[in-house]
Structures are given as structure tokens and as C-alpha cells.
Amino acid sequence: MFHRAKVIHKRTKDPEKLRNLSEAIETFENWLNEYRSRSRAKENLGYLPLDVVEAFQPLADRYGVKTEVPGVHISFLKAYREADGDLKKLRVLKVNPDDEKSITWDVHRNKYLKPLVDRVKGDDAPRLYLTEEKVRGVPTKEHVELVMWGYSPEVTKLKKTIPQVKDLEGKDLNGLLPSE
């Protein structure tokens, strides 16, 4: 889009259109420079595949992770299923379908997820995985909370824990998981 505007700018003869294009190019160039200088691309919270999120639903239930948000009629997981795990569909799927001005699930997810991500980053951040012997490597409650919103800072490691999490289903762990 940016480069196309530059090409059109070279071909345009109308002084008013040239002025408008120059202004638009300058605005966009400033935004791009700011985006790059602050590494804003790292702020994008990538989506986990739907099957990965679903694999951690039993663990979320066991931890007592709340997946509903007050004022919203369905959870993110239900909306993600409704979108067939397609993040592009989440960008048009409204949180409240009856309200034309309602935000989309993508915007709602990022807004809700930002404070959770900030909480697990930093110096005093909680662990992402349990360290007790019987459950070593299992994601912590805080990590599962992120997963239920379709995000993890360690996607590859998280995917490797799926078989271990499935093995824990139905087992009595005598209080080894924080909510038990």
C-alpha cells in the first residue's frame, strides 16, 4: 500500500491530489518508522491452533480457570470454534452480534489478553510450567489462562505437553495442581 502510493504520487499531475498523496505518504511513513523503532510487531499476540486450545480445556476446568467474561454471552473458545479456528473470521465476528457497534472477537481477545500477558512477563513473573515431580512440565494455571484465550509465549513447548496433560485426565493428583 505504501509503495503503491509512492508510484501513484510520481504519476499524478493534479496539484491537489499530489498534496493529499504527499500528506498521506508522510503520515504513513511516520507510522511505519514508529512501528519499526518500537518493535511493535512483537506486540502481536499470535493465535494457537484451535485443537491445541481444546486440548487444554480439561486442565482449565481442573484449575477452575474462568473462560467467560462478564457482559459477553459466550467464551473465547466457543467463538473460536464458531470461527472454525480461523483468526480472519474472528476479525469480523462480533462479540455481541445484535449490536452493530460491537467490537470484534480479535479486538476483544487482545484487549483482555494484554494484562494477562503483562502479568506473566517481567522480573516477578509466575512460572509457566509446574516443577513438582509428578506434574513437572504441566502448564501452570496462569499459563492455561493464556491458552484459553488462544495464546502462549512458548507455543512449541506447550504443544509437547499435550500428551502429558491428556494422561493426567481423571487421575487423582492429591493436591499437586494448585486448584485441588
mmCIF file of C-alpha atoms in Angstrom, residues 25 29 31 38 45 62 73 87 116 121 138 158:
data_model
loop_
_atom_site.group_PDB
_atom_site.id
_atom_site.type_symbol
_atom_site.label_atom_id
_atom_site.label_comp_id
_atom_site.label_asym_id
_atom_site.label_seq_id
_atom_site.Cartn_x
_atom_site.Cartn_y
_atom_site.Cartn_z
ATOM 1 C CA ILE A 25 2.570 9.160 2.475
ATOM 2 C CA GLU A 29 5.842 6.790 6.758
ATOM 3 C CA TRP A 31 3.647 5.436 11.493
ATOM 4 C CA ARG A 38 9.376 0.314 18.939
ATOM 5 C CA LEU A 45 -0.327 -11.941 20.173
ATOM 6 C CA ARG A 62 -9.494 -28.655 36.720
ATOM 7 C CA HIS A 73 -22.616 -14.149 26.121
ATOM 8 C CA LEU A 87 -8.355 -15.888 13.033
ATOM 9 C CA LEU A 116 -2.634 -11.306 31.371
ATOM 10 C CA LYS A 121 6.290 -11.192 31.767
ATOM 11 C CA VAL A 138 2.459 -29.260 33.022
ATOM 12 C CA LEU A 158 3.249 -26.101 25.099
#
